[in-house]
Coordinates of C-alpha atoms and ligand atoms in Angstrom, one line a residue:
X40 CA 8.8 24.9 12.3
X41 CA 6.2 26.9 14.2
X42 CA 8.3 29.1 16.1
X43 CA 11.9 28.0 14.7
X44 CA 14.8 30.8 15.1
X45 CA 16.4 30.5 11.6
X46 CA 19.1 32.4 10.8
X47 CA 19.6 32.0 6.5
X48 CA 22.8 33.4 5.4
X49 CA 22.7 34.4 1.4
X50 CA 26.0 34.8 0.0
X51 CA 27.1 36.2 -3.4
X52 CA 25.7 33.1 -6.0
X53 CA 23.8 34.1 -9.1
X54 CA 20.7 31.9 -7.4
X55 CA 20.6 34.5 -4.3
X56 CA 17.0 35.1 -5.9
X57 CA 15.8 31.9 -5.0
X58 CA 16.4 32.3 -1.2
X59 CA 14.0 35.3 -1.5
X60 CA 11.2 32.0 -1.7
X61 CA 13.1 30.1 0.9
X62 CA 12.7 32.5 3.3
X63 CA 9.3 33.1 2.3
X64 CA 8.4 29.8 2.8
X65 CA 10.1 29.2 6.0
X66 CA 8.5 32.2 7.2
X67 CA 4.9 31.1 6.3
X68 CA 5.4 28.0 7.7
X69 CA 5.5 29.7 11.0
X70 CA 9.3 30.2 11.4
X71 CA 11.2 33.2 13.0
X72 CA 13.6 34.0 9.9
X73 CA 16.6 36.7 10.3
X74 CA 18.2 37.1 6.7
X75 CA 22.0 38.1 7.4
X76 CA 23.3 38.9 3.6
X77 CA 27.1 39.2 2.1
X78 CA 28.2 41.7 0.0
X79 CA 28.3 39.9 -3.1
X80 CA 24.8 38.9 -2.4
X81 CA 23.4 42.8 -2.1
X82 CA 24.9 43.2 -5.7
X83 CA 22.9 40.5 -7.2
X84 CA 19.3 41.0 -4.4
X85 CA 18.1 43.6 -2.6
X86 CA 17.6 43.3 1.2
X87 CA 14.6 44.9 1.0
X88 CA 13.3 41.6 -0.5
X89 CA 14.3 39.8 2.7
X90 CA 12.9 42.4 4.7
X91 CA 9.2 42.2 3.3
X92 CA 8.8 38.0 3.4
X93 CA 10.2 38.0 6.8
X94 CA 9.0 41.1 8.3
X95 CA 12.4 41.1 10.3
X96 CA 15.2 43.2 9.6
X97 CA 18.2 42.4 7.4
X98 CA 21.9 42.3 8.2
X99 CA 25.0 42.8 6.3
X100 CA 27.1 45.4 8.4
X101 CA 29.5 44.3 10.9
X102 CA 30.6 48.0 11.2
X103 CA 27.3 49.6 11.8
X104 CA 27.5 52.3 14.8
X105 CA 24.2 51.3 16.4
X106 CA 24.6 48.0 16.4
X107 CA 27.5 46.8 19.1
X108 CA 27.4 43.2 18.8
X109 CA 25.7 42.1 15.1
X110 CA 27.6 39.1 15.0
X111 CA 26.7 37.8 18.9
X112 CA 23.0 39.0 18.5
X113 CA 22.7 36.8 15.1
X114 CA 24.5 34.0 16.5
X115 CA 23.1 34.1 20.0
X116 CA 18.9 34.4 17.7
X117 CA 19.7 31.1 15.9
X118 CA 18.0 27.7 16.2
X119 CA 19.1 26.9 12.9
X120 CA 21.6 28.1 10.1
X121 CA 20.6 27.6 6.0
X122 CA 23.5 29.2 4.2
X123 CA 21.6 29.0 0.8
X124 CA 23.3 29.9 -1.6
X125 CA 26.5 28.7 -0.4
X126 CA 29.5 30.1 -2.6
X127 CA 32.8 28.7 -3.2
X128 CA 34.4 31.6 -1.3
X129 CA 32.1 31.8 1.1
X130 CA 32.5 27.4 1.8
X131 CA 35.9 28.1 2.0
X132 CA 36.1 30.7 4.4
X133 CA 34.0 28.7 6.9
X134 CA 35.9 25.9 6.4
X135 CA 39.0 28.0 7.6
X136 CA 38.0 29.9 9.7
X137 CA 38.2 32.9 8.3
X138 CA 36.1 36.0 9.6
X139 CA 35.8 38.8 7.6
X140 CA 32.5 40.0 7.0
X141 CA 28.9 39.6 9.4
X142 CA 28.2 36.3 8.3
X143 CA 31.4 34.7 8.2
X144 CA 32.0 36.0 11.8
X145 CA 28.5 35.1 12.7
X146 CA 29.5 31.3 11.8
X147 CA 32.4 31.4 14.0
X148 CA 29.9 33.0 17.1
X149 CA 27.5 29.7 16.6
X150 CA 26.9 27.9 19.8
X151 CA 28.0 24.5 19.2
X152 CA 25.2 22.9 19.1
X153 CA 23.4 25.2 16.7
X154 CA 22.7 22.8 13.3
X155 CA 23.9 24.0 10.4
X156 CA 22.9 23.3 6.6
X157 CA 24.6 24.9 3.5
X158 CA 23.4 24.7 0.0
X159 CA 26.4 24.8 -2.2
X160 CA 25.6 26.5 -5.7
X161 CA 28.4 26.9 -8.6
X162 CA 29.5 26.1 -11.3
X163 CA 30.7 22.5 -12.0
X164 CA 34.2 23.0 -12.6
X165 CA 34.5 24.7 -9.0
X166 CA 32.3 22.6 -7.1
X167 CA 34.6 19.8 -8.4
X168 CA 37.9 21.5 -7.9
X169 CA 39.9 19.5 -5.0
X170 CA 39.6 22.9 -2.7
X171 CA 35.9 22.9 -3.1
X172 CA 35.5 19.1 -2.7
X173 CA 38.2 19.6 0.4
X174 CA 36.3 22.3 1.9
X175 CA 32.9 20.6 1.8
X176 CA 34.8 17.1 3.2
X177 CA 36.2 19.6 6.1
X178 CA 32.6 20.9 7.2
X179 CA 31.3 17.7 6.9
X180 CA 33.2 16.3 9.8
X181 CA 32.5 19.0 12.2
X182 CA 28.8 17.9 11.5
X183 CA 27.4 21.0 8.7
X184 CA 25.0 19.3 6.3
X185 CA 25.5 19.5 2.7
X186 CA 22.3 20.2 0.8
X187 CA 23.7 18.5 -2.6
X188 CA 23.4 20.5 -5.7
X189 CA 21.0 19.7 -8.5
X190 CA 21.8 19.1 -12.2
X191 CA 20.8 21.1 -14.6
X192 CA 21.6 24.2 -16.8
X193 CA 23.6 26.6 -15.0
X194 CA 23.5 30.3 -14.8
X195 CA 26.4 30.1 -16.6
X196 CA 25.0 28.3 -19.5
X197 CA 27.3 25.2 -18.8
X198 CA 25.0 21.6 -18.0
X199 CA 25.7 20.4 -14.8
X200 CA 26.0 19.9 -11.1
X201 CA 25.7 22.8 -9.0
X202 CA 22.1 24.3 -9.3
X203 CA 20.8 25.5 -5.8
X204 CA 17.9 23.0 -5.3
X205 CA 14.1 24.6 -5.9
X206 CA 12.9 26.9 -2.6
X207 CA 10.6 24.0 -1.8
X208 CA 13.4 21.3 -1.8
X209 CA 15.2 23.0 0.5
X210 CA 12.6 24.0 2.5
X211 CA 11.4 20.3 2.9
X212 CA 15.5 19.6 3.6
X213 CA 14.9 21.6 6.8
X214 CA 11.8 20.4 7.9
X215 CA 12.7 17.3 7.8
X216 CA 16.4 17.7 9.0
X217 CA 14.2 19.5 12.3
X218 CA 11.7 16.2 12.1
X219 CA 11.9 14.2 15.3
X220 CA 14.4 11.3 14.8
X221 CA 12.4 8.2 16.2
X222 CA 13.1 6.0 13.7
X223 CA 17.1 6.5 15.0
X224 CA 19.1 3.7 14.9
X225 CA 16.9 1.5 13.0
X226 CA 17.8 -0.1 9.5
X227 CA 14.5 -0.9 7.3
X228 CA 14.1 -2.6 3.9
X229 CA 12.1 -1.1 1.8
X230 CA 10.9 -2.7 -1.4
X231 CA 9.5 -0.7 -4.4
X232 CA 8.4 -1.0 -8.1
X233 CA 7.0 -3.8 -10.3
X234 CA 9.2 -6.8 -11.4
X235 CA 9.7 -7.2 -14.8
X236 CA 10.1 -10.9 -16.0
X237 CA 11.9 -11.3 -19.3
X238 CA 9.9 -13.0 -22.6
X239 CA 13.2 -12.6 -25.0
X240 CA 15.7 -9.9 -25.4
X241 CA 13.7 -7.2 -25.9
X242 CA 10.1 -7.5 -24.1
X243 CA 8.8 -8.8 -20.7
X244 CA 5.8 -9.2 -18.7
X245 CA 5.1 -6.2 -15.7
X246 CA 2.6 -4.8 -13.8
X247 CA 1.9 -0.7 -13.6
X248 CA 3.7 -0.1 -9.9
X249 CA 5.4 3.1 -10.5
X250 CA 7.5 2.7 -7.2
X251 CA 6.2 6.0 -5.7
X252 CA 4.4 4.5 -2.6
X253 CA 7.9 2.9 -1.7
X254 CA 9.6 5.6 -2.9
X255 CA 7.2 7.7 0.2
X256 CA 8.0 5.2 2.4
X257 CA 11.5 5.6 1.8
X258 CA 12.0 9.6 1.9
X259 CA 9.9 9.2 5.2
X260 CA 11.7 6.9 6.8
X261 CA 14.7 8.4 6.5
X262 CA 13.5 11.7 7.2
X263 CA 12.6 9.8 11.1
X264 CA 16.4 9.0 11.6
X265 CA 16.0 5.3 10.0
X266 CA 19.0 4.0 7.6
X267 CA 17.1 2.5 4.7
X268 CA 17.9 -0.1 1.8
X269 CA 15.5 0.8 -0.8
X270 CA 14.9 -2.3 -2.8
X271 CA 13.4 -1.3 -6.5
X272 CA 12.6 -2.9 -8.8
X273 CA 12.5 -0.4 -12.4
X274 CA 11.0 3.1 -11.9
X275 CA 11.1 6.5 -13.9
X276 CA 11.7 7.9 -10.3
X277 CA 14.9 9.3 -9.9
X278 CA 17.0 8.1 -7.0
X279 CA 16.6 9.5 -3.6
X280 CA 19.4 12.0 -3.0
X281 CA 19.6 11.3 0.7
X282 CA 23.1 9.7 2.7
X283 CA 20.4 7.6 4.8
X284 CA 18.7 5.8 1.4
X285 CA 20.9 3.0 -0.2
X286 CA 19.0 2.4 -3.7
X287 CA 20.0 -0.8 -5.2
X288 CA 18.0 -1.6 -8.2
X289 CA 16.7 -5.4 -9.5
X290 CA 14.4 -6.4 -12.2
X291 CA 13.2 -9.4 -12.1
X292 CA 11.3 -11.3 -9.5
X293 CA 14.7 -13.6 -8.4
X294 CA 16.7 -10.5 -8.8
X295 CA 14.2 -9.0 -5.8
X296 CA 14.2 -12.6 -3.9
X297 CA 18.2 -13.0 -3.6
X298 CA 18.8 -9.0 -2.6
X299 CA 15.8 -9.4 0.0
X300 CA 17.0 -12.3 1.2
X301 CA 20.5 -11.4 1.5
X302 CA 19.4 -8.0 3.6
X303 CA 17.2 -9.5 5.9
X304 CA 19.2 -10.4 8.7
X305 CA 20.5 -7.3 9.2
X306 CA 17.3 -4.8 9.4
X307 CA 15.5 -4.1 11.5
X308 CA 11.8 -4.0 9.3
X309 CA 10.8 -5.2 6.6
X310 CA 8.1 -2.8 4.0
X311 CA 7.3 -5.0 0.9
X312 CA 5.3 -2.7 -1.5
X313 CA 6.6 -4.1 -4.5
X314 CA 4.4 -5.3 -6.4
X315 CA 6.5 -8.8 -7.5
X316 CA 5.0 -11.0 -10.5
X317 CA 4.0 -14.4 -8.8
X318 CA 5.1 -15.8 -12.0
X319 CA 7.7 -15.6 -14.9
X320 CA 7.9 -17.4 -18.2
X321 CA 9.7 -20.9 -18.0
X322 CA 12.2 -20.0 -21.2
X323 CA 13.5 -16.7 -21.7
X324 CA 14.1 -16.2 -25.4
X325 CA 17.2 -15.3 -27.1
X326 CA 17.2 -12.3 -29.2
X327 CA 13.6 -11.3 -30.1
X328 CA 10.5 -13.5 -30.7
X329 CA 9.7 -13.0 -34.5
X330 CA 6.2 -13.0 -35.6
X331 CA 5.8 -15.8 -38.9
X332 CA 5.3 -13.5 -42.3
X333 CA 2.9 -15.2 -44.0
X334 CA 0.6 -16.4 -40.6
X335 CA -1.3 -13.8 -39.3
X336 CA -3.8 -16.3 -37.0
X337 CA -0.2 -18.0 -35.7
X338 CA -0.4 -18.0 -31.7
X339 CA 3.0 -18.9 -29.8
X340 CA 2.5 -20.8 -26.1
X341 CA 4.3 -19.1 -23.3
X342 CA 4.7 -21.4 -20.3
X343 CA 4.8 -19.6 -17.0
X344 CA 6.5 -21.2 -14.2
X345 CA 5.7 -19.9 -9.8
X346 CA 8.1 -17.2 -8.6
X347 CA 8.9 -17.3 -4.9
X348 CA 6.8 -16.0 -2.4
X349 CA 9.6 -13.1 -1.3
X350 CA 7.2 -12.2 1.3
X351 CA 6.3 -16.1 3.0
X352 CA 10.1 -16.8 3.1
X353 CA 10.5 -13.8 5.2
X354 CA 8.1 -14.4 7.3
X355 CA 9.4 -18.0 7.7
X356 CA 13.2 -16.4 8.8
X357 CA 11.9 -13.8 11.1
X358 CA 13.2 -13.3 14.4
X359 CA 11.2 -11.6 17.0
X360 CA 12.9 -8.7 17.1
X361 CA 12.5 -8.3 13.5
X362 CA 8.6 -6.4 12.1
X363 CA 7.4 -7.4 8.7
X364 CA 4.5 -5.5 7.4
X365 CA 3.1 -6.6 3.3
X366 CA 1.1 -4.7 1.3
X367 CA -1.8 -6.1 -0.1
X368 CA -3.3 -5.1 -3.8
X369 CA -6.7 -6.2 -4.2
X370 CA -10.2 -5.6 -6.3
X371 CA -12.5 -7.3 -4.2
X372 CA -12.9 -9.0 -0.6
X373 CA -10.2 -6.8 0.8
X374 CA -10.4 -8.0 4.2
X375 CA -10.1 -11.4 3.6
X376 CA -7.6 -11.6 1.2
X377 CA -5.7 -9.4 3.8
X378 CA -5.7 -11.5 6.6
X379 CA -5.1 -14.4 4.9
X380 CA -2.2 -12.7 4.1
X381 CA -1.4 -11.8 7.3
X382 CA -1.5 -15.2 9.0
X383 CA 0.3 -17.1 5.6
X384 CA 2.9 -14.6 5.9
X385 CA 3.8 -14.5 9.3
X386 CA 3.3 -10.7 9.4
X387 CA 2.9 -7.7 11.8
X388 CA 0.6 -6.1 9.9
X389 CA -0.8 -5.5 6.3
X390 CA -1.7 -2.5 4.1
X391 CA -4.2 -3.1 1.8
X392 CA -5.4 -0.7 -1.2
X393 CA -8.0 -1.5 -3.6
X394 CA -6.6 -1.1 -6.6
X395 CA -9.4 -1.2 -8.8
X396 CA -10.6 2.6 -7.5
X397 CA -9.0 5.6 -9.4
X398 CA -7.6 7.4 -7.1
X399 CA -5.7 4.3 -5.3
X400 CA -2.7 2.1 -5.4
X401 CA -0.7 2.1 -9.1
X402 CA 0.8 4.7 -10.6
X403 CA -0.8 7.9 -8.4
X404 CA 0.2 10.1 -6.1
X405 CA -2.7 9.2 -3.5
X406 CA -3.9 5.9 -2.1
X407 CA -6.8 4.8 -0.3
X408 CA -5.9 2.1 2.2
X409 CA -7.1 0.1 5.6
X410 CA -4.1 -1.2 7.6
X411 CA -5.1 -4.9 9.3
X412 CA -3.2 -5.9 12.6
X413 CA -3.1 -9.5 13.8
X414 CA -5.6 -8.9 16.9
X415 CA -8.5 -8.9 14.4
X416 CA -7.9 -4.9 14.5
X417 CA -8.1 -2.0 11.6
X418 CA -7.3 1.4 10.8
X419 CA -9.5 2.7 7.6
X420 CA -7.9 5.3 6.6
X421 CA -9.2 8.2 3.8
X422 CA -7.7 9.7 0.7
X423 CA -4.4 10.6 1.2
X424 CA -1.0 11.7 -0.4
X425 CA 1.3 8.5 -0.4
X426 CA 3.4 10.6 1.6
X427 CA 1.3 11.1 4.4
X428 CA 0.2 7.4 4.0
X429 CA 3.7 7.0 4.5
X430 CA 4.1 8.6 8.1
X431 CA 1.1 6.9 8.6
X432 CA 2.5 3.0 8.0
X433 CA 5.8 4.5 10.3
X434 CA 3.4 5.7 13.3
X435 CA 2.7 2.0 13.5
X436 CA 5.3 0.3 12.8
X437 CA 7.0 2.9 15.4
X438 CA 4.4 1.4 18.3
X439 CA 5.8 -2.0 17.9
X440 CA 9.3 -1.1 18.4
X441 CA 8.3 0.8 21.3
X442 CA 6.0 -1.9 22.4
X443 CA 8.2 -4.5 21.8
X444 CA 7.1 -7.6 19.2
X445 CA 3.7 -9.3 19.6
X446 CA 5.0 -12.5 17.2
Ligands
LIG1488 O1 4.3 1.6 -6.9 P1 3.0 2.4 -6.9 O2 2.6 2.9 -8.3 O3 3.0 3.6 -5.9 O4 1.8 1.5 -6.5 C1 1.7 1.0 -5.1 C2 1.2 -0.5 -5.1 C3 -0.2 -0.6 -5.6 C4 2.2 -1.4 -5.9 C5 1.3 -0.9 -3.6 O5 0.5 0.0 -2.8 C6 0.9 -2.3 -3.3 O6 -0.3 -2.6 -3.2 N1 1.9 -3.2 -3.3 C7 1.7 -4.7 -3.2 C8 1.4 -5.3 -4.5 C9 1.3 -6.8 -4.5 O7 2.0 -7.5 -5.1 O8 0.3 -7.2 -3.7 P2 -0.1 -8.8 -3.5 O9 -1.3 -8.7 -2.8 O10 0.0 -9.5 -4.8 O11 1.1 -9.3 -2.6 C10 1.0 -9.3 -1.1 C11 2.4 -9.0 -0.6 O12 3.3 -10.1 -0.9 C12 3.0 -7.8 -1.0 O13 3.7 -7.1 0.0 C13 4.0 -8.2 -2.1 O14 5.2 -7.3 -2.1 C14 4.4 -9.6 -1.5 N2 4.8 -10.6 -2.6 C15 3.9 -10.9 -3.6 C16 4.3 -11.9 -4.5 C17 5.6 -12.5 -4.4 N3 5.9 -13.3 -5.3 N4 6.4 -12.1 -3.5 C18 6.0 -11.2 -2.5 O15 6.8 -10.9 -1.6

């Protein structure tokens, strides 16, 4: 970002306040932000805003007698274009061509190779009316990026898509979209969440994964260039709203083995952080187990029965082309449970967390974790987001596909 010429066009949507923190944000991170405005926007913020966050001037005058060339000089500045807010009107004019004001002309200046990202914001009704759904379809195939709307309550007071996402979303849209692509090319399952193996109708046995380290692993890949099938089993985590992350969502152990199974062959990595129950009762029951009225020391038996090893069969299938890298959760002797784990599984390498510390493996948003190669090597690593554990897990698995397979 350090650097970065961003050009962010605000156009006339009730969230035009917002951008004031996008550019803020950008411009903090270290990014060279000119703020060209419509003038619907100057009727709902004031330029002036723009012009203190960014320290750079602000444009909305095509017609302005000192300035020759606005349009040239804005298009000619930009590494990057967010339009955020992106109006109806304003979609539609780019998507036509039309140039009738300093930002619409600037769009039509761009070099071609300058990236460009709009953040549509409306209401529902017209982000869903064919033009609208036309328009974005039309700007999509000459390569603009759509930031997706979220839900939520509108301006308007209607509930609904069409919310400009928070400053920091969009923010973390460009950074990643200007994140170097190395994982290009490559598709990698990703497997997230804690099976849940049915007792009866209504209850079942699970463990506390909260699918977030997956989730990380996920959001990271993709954010590298990869294609990614995230694999989860059930999460409160909403799905990933990103074209490069297929979610497909299991439950139970068997559910995870026959979608994992089925994927393999054509990815290119493997990440298994689910955490899958290595066993499952041998009779589901219909309906709901009752308790007996008048036996309150009454026990029932529950027979558990081995689930596959989803992990063991993989490695059994490899090719060598293909890189399988397990998690391992563990309290105690985390080295050798780890490499045991490595050799019985056939894998590349294995990251294990001891999930007995606080801080570390279910349910937070850190983890503490050593990653164990095959050559007898380690990385400890410290205290960490999951998301930078993430990038961390990808540096490595990004040497081996440089480097070629060891196994
Ligand atoms: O989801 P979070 O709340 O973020 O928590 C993250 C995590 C603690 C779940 C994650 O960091 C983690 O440690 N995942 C692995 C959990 C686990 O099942 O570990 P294990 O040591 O029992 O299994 C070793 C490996 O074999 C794992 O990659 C596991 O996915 C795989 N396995 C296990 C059993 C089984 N039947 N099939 C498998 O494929």
């Amino acid at each position: 970002m350090e650097g970065k010429k961003i050009l962010l066009g605000v156009t006339g949507g009730i969230a035009a306040f917002k951008s004031i923190s996008v550019a803020s944000l950008l411009t903090k991170l270290g990014a060279n932000v000119r703020v060209a405005m419509t003038e619907s926007a100057m009727k709902l913020v004031s330029p002036k805003n723009f012009h203190e966050v960014t320290k750079n001037p602000v444009t909305h005058d095509l017609w302005k007698e000192t300035d020759l060339h606005p349009h040239i000089d804005l298009a000619n500045f930009a590494e990057l274009v967010l339009i955020a807010p992106a109006t109806a009107n304003f979609i539609a004019k780019m998507a036509h061509g039309i140039a009738d004001d300093l930002l619409s002309t600037t769009m039509l200046a761009l070099k071609s190779n300058t990236p460009v990202l709009i953040a549509p914001a409306m209401n529902t009704r017209m982000l869903e009316h064919p033009a609208t759904r036309k328009n974005l379809e039309i700007l999509k195939s000459r390569g603009v990026k759509i930031i997706e709307p979220d839900s939520g309550l509108l301006a308007c007071g209607d509930i609904g898509r069409g919310r400009l996402p928070e400053p920091q979303d969009l923010v973390e849209f460009v950074q990643n979209f200007l994140r170097k692509k190395t994982l290009e090319g490559k598709q990698i399952l990703i497997t997230a969440g804690g099976t849940r193996e049915r007792l009866d109708s209504v209850r079942f046995l699970g463990n506390p994964s909260s699918g977030k380290m997956g989730f990380a692993l996920a959001e990271e890949s993709a954010a590298r260039g990869a294609d990614v099938v995230l694999l989860t089993a059930p999460t409160f985590l909403s799905e990933p709203r990103n074209e490069k992350i297929k979610t497909i969502r299991v439950e139970s152990a068997l559910e995870m083995h026959d979608a994992a199974i089925r994927i393999f062959p054509n990815v290119d990595a493997v990440i298994m952080t689910a955490a899958v129950a290595d066993f499952r009762p041998s009779k589901v029951f219909e309906g709901k187990i009752k308790k007996s009225k008048d036996n309150p020391d009454e026990k029932i038996k529950i027979e558990l029965v081995r689930n596959p090893d989803i992990l063991l069969e993989l490695g059994t299938r490899k090719t060598p082309n293909q890189v399988l890298i397990g998690f391992a959760a563990e309290m105690n002797d985390l080295e050798t449970y780890a490499r045991d784990k490595i050799q019985r599984k056939n894998l590349d390498f294995i990251v294990a967390n001891d999930v007995s510390k606080s801080d570390a493996g279910f349910a937070v948003d850190t983890n503490i974790a050593t990653i164990f190669f095959r050559d007898d090597s380690k990385i400890d690593l410290p205290l960490m987001e999951k998301s930078e554990l993430a990038g961390k897990i990808l540096d490595q698995l990004q040497k081996i596909f440089e480097g070629g397979n060891s196994i």
